[in-house]
PDB file of C-alpha atoms in Angstrom:
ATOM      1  CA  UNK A   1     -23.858 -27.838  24.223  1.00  0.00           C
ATOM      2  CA  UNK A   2     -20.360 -27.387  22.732  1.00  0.00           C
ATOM      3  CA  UNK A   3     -17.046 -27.373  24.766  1.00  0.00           C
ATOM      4  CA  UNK A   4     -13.590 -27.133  24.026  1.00  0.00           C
ATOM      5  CA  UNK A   5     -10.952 -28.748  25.594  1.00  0.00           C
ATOM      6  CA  UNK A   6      -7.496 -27.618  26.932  1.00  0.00           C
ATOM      7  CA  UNK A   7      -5.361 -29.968  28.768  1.00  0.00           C
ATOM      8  CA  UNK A   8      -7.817 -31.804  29.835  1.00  0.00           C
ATOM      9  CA  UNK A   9      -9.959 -28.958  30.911  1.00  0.00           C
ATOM     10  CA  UNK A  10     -13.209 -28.881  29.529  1.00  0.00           C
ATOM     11  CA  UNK A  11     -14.416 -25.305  28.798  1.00  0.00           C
ATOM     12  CA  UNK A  12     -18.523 -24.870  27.650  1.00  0.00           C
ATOM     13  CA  UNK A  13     -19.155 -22.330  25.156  1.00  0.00           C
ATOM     14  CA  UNK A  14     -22.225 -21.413  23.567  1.00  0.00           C
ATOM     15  CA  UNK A  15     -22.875 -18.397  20.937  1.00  0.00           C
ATOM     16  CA  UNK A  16     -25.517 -16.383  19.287  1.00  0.00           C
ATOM     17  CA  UNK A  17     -25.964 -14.168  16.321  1.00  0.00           C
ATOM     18  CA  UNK A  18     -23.825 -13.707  13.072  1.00  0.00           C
ATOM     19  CA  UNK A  19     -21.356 -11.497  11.612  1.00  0.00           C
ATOM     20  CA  UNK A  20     -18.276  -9.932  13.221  1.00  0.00           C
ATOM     21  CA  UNK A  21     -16.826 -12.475  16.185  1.00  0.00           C
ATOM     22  CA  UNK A  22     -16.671 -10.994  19.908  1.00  0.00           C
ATOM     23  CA  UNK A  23     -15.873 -12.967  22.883  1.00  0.00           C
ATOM     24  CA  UNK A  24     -17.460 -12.402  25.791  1.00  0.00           C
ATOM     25  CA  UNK A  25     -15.014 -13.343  28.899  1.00  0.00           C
ATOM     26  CA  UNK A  26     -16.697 -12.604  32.273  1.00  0.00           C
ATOM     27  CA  UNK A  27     -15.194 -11.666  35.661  1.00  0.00           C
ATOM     28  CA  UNK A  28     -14.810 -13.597  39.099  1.00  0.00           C
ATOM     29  CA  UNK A  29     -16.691 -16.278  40.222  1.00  0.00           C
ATOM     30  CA  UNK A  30     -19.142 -15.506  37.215  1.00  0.00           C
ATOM     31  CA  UNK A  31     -20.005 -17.556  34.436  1.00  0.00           C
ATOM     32  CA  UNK A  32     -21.778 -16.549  30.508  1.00  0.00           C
ATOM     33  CA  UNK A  33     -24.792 -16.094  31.963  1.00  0.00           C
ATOM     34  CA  UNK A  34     -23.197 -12.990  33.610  1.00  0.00           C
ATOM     35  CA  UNK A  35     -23.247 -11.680  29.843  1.00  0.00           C
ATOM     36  CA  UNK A  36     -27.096 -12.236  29.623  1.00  0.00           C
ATOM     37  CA  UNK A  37     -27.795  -8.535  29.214  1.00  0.00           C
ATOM     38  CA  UNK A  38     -25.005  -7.641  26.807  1.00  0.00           C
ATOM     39  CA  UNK A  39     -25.338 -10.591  24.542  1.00  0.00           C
ATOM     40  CA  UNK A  40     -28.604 -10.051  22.986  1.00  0.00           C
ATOM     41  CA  UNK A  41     -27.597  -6.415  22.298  1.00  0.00           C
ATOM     42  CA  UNK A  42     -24.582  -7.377  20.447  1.00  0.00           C
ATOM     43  CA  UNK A  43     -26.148  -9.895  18.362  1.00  0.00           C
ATOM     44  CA  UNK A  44     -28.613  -7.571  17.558  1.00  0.00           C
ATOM     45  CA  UNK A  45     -26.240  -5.294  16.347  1.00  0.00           C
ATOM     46  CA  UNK A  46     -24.763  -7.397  13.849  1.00  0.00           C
ATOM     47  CA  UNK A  47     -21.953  -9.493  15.988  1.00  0.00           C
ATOM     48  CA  UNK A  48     -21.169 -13.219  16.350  1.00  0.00           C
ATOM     49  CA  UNK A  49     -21.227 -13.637  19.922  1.00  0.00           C
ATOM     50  CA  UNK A  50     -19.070 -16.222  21.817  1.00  0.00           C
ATOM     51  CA  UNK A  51     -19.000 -16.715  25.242  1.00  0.00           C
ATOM     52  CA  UNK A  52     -17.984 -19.447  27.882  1.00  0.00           C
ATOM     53  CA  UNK A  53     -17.551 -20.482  31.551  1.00  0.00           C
ATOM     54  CA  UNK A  54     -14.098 -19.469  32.883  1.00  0.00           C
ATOM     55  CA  UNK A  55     -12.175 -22.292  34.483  1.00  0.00           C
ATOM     56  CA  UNK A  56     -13.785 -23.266  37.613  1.00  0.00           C
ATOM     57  CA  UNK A  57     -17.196 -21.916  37.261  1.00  0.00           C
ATOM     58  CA  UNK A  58     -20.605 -22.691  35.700  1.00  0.00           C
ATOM     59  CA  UNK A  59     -20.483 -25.853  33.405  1.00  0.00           C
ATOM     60  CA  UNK A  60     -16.837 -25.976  32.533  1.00  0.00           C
ATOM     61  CA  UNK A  61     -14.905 -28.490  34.427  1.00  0.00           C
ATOM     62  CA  UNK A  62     -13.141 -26.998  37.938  1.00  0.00           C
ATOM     63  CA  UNK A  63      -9.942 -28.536  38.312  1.00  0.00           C
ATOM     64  CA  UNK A  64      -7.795 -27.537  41.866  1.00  0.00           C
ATOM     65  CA  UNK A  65      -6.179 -24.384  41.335  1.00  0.00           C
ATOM     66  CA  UNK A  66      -3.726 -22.540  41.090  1.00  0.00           C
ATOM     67  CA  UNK A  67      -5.038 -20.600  38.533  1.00  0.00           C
ATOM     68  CA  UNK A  68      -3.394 -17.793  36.943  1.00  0.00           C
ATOM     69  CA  UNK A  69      -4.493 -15.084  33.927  1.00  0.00           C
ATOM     70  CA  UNK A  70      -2.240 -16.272  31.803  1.00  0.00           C
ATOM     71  CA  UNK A  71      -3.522 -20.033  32.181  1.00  0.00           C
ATOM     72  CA  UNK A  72      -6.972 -18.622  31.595  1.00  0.00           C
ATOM     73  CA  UNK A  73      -6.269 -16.268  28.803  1.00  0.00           C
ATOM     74  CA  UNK A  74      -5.119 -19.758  26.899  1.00  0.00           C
ATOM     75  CA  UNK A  75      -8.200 -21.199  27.504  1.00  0.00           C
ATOM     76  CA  UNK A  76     -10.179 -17.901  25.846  1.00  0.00           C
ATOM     77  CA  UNK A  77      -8.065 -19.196  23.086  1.00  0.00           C
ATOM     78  CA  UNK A  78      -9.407 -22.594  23.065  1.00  0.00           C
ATOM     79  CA  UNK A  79     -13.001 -21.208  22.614  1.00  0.00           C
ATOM     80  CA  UNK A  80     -11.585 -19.490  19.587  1.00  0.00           C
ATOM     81  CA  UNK A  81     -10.131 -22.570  18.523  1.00  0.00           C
ATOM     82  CA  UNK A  82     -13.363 -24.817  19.236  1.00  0.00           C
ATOM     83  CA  UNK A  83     -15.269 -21.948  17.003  1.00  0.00           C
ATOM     84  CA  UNK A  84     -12.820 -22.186  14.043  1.00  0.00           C
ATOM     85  CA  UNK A  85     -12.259 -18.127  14.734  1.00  0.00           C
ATOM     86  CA  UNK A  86      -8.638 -16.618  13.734  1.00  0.00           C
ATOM     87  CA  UNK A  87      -9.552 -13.676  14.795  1.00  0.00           C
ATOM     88  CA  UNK A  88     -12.413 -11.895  17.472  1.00  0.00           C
ATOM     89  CA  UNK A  89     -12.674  -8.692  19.265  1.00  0.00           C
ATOM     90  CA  UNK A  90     -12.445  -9.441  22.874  1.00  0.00           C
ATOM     91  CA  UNK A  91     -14.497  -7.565  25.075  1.00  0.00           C
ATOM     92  CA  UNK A  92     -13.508  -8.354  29.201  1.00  0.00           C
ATOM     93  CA  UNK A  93     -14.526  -7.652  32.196  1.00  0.00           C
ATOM     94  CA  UNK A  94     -13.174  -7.297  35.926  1.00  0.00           C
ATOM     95  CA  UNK A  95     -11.422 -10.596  36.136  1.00  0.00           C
ATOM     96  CA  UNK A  96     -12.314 -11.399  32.348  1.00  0.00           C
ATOM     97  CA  UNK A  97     -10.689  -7.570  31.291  1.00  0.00           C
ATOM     98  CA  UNK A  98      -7.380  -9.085  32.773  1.00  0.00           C
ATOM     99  CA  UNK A  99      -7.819 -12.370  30.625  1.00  0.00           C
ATOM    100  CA  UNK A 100      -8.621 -10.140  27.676  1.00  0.00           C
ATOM    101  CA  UNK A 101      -5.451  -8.306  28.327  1.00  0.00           C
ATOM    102  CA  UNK A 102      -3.355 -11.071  28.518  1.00  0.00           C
ATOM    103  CA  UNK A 103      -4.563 -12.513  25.336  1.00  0.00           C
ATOM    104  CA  UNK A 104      -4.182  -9.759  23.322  1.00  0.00           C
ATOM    105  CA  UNK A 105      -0.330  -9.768  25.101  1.00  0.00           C
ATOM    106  CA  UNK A 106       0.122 -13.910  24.643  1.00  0.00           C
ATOM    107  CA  UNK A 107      -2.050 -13.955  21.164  1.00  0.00           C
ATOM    108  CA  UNK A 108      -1.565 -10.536  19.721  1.00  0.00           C
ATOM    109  CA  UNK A 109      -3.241 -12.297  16.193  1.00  0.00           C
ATOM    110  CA  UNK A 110      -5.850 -13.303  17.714  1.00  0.00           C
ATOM    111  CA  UNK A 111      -7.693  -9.967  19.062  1.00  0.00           C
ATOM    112  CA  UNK A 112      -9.259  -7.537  16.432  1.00  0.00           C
ATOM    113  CA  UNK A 113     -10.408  -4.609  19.092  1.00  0.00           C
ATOM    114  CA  UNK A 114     -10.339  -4.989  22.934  1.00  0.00           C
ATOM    115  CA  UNK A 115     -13.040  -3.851  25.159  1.00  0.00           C
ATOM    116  CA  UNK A 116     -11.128  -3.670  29.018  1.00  0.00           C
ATOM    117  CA  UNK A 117     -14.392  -3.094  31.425  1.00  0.00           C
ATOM    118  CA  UNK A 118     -14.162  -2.383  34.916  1.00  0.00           C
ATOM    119  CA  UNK A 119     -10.647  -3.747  35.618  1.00  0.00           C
ATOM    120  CA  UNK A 120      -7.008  -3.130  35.814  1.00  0.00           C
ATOM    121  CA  UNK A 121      -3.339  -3.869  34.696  1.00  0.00           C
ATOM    122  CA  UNK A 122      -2.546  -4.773  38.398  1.00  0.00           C
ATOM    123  CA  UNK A 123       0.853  -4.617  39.631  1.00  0.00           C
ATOM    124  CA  UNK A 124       2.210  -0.783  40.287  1.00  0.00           C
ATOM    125  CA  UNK A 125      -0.490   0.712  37.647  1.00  0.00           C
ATOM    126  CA  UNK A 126      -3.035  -0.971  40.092  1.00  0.00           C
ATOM    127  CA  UNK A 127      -4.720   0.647  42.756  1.00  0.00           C
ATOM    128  CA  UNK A 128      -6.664  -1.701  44.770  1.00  0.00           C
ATOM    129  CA  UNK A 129      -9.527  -1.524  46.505  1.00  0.00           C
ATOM    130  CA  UNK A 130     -10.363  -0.838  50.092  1.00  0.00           C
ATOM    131  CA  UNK A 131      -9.012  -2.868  52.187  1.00  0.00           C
ATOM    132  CA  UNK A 132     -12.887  -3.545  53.564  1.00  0.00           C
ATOM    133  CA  UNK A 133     -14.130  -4.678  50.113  1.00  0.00           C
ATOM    134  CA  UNK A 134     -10.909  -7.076  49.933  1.00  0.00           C
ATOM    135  CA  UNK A 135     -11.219  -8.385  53.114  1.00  0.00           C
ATOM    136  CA  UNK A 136     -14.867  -9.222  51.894  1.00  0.00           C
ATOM    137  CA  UNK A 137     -14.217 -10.588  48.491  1.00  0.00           C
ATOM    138  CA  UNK A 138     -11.891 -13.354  50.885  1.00  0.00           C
ATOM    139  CA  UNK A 139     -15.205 -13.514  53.006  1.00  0.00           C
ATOM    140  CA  UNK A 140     -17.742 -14.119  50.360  1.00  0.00           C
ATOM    141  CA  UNK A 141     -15.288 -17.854  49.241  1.00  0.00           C
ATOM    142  CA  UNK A 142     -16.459 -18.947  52.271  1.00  0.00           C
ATOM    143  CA  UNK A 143     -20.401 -18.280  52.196  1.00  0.00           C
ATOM    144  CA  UNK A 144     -23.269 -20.375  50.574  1.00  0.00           C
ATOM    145  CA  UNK A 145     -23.929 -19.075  47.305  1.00  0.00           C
ATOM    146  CA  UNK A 146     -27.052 -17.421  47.085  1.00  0.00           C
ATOM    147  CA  UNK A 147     -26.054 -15.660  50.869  1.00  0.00           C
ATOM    148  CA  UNK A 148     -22.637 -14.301  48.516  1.00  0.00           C
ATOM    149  CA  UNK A 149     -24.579 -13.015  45.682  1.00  0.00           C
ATOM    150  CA  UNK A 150     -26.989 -10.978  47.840  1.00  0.00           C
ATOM    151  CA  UNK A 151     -24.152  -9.852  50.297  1.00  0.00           C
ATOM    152  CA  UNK A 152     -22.167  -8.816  47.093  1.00  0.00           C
ATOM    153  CA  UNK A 153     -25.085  -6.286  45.708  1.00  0.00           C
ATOM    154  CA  UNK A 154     -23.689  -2.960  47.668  1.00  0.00           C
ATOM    155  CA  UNK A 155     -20.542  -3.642  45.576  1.00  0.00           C
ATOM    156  CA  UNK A 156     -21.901  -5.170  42.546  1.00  0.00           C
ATOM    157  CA  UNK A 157     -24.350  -2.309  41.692  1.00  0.00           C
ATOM    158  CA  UNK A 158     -24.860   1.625  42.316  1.00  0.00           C
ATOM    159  CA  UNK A 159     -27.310   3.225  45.398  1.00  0.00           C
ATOM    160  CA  UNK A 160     -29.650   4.414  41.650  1.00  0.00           C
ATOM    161  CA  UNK A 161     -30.086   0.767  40.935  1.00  0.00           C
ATOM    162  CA  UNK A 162     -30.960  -0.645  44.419  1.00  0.00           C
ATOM    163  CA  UNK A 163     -33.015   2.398  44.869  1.00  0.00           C
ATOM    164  CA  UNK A 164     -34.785   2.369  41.837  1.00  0.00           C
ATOM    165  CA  UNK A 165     -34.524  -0.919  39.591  1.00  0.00           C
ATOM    166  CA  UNK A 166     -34.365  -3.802  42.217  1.00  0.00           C
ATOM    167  CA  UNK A 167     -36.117  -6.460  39.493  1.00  0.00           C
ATOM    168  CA  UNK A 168     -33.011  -5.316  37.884  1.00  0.00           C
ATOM    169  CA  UNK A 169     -30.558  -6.870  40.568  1.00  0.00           C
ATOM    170  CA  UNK A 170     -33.081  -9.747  41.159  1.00  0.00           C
ATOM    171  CA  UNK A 171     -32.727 -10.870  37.328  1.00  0.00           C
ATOM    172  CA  UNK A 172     -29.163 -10.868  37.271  1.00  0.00           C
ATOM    173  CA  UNK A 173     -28.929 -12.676  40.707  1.00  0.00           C
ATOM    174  CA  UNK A 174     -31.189 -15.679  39.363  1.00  0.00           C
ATOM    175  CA  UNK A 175     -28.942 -15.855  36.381  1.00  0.00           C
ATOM    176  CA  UNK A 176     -25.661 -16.674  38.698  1.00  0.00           C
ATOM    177  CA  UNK A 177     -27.538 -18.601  40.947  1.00  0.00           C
ATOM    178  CA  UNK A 178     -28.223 -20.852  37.803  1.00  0.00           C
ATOM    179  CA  UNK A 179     -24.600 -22.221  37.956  1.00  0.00           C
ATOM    180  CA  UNK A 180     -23.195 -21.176  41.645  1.00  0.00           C
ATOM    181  CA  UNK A 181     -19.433 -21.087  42.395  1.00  0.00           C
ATOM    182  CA  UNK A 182     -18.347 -23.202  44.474  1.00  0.00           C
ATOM    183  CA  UNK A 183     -15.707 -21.810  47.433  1.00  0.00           C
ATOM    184  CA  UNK A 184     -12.152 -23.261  46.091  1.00  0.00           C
ATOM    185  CA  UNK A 185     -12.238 -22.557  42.680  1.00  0.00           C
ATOM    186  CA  UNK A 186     -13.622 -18.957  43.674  1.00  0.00           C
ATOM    187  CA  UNK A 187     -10.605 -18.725  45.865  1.00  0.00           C
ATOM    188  CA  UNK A 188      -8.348 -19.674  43.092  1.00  0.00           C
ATOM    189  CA  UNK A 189      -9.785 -17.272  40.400  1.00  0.00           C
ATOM    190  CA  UNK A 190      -9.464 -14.373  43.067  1.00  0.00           C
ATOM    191  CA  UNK A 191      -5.732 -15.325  43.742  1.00  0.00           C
ATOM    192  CA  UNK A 192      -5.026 -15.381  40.031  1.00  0.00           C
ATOM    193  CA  UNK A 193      -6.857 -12.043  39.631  1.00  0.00           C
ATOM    194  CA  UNK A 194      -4.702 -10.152  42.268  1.00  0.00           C
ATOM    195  CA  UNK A 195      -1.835 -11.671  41.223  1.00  0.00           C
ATOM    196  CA  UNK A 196      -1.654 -10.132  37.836  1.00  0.00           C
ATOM    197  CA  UNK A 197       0.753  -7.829  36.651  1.00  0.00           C
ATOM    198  CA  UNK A 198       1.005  -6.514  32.713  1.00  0.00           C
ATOM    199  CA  UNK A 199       1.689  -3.000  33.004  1.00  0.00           C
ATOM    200  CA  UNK A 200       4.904  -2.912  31.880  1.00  0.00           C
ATOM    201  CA  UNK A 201       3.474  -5.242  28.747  1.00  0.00           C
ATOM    202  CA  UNK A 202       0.892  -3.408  28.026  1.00  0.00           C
ATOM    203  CA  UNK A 203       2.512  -0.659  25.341  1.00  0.00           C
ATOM    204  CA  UNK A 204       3.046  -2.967  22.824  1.00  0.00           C
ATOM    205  CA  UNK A 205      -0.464  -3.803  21.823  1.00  0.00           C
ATOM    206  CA  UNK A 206      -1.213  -2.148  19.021  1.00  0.00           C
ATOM    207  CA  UNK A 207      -4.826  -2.782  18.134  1.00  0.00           C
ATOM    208  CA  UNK A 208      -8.254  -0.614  19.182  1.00  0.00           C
ATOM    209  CA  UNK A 209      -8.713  -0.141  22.872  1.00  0.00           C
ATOM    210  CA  UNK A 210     -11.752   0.835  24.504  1.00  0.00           C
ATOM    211  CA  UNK A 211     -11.745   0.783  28.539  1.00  0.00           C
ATOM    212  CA  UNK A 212     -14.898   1.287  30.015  1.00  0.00           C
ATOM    213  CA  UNK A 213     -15.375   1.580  33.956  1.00  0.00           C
ATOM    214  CA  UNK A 214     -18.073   2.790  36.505  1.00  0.00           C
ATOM    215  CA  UNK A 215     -16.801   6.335  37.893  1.00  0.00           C
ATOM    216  CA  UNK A 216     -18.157   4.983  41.330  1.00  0.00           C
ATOM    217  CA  UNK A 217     -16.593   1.532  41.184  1.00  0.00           C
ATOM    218  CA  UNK A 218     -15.378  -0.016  44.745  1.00  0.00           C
ATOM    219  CA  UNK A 219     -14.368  -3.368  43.584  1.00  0.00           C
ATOM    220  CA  UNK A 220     -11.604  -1.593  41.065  1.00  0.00           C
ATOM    221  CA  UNK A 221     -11.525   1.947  41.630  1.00  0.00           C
ATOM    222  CA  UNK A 222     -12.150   3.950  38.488  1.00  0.00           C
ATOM    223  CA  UNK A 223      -8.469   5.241  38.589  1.00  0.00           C
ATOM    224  CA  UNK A 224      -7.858   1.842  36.521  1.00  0.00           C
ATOM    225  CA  UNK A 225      -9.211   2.647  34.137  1.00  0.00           C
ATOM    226  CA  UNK A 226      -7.579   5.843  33.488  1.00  0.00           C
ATOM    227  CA  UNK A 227      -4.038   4.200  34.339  1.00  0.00           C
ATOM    228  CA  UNK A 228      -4.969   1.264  32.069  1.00  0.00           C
ATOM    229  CA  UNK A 229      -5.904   3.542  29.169  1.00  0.00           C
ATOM    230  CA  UNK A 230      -2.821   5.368  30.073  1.00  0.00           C
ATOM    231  CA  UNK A 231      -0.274   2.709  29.251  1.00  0.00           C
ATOM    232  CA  UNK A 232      -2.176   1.165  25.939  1.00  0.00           C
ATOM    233  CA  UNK A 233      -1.316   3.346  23.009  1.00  0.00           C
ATOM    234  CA  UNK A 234      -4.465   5.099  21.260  1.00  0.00           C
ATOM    235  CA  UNK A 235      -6.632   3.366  23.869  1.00  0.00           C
ATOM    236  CA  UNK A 236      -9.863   5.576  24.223  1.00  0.00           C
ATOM    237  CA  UNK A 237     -10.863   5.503  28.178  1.00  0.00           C
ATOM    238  CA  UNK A 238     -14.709   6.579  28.713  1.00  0.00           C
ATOM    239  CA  UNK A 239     -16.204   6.085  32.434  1.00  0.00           C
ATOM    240  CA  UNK A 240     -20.109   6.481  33.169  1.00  0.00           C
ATOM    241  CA  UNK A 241     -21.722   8.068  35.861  1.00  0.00           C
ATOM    242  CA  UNK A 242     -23.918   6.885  38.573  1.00  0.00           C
ATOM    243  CA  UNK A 243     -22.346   3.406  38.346  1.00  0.00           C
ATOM    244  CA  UNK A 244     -20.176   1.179  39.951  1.00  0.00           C
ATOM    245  CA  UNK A 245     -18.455  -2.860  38.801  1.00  0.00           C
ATOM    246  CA  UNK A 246     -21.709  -3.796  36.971  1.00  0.00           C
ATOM    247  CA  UNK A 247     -22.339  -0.839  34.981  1.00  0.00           C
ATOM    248  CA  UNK A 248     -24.279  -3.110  31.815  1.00  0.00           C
ATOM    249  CA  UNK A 249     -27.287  -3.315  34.956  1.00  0.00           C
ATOM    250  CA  UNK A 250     -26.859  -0.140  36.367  1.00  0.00           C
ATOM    251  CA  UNK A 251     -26.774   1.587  32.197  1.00  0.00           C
ATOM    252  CA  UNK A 252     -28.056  -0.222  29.897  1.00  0.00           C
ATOM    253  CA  UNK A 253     -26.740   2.061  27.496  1.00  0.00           C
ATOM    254  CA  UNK A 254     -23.188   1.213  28.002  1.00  0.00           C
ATOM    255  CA  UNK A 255     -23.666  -1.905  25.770  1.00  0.00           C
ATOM    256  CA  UNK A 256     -25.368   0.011  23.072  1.00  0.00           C
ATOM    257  CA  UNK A 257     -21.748   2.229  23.376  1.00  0.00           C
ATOM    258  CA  UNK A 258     -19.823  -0.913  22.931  1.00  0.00           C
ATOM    259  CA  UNK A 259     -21.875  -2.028  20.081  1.00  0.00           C
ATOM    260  CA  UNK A 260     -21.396   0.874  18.484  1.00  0.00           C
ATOM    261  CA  UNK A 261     -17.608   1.465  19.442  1.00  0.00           C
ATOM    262  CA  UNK A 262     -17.658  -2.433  18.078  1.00  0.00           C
ATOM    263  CA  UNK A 263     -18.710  -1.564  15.050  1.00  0.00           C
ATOM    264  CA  UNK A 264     -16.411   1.414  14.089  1.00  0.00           C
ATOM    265  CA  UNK A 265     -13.236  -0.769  14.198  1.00  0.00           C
TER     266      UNK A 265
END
């Protein structure tokens, strides 16, 4: 199992397929087997797929925080470093479309295309969320693991899925539950994620933007998306119905999109 190393961080990595580089960065308190739907549909479609465990999570190490986005935007670098990769499209989400964002802002030659799902460029672009689902996402640092991924589904995925496509849910939930967060690195991921702030940063990039979000997202309200493809010039902003933070489950055929969006640039 490869790893890189930043400061003295270990950071696990793994990858599959060949041709064009993408890395994979996944949101809070989730590690790369969050990505287990999307990855096999990228390297299918022709892409070298990279992804890793965020600071804190899964099998990288989880020093005490703070964290911040820009601290793990530098560590997406170091996978791209361990892989001996100039250059990758980034694809983000949640959490991991704010690390995506700030490496295309710290690394600008680093990032082919960007793919911003389900997130936001925070400060006065950023809209949060209810003050409910916030007041939860604090909550859910405090509860045993497999009692936060269960009480997280009514956010995590649309009244379709739960209705209709529960082995859905189920599969995804024994995928986190592989590698569970623990409460104080959780704590210091979600403190980095509503700390950040690159709106005003954000119209320099000059590379090919896609943001994706679900039109009935809670966690980040879909007006994020809109704002965030807003401010990024040429960015091309396309939101899907009937779902909500975890669109790949709730449509599988937003992956195909990306593939396909991938593939273009």
């Amino acid at each position: 199992m490869p790893f890189a190393e930043r400061d003295g961080v270990r950071l696990y990595w793994e990858e599959a397929g060949s041709g064009d580089p993408v890395l994979l960065v996944m949101g809070l308190g989730m590690n790369a087997t969050g990505w287990w739907r999307t990855i096999p549909v990228l390297a299918g479609a022709g892409f070298r797929v990279l992804a890793f465990d965020n600071r804190g999570v899964g099998r990288s190490d989880r020093p005490a925080g703070p964290y911040s986005v820009a601290m793990l935007a530098d560590d997406a670098v170091a996978i791209l470093d361990a892989a001996g990769l100039e250059r990758a499209h980034v694809y983000g989400i949640s959490l991991g479309g704010m690390i995506a964002q700030e490496v295309a802002l710290r690394h600008p030659a680093r990032v082919r295309a960007l793919v911003l799902g389900a997130t936001t460029a925070g400060g006065n672009l950023g809209v949060p969320a209810g003050e409910a689902t916030l007041a939860f996402f604090r909550r859910r640092g405090e509860m045993p693991a497999e009692e936060a991924v269960w009480a997280s589904v009514p956010y995590n995925y649309s009244p379709r899925t739960r209705r209709e496509h529960g082995d859905r849910i189920a599969e995804d939930i024994a995928q986190r539950l592989r590698y569970p967060i623990e409460p104080a690195p959780y704590l210091a991921q979600l403190e980095a994620a509503l700390g950040h702030d690159a709106g005003a940063r954000l119209g320099a990039l000059e590379l090919p933007t896609l943001v994706v979000h679900g039109e009935a997202d809670v966690m980040v309200p879909p007006v994020n998306g809109e704002r965030l493809a807003g401010v990024i010039p040429g960015a091309e902003h396309r939101t899907w119905p009937d779902t909500v933070h975890l669109y790949v489950t709730d449509e599988p055929a937003v992956d195909r999109h990306v593939a396909e969006w991938l593939r273009a640039r």
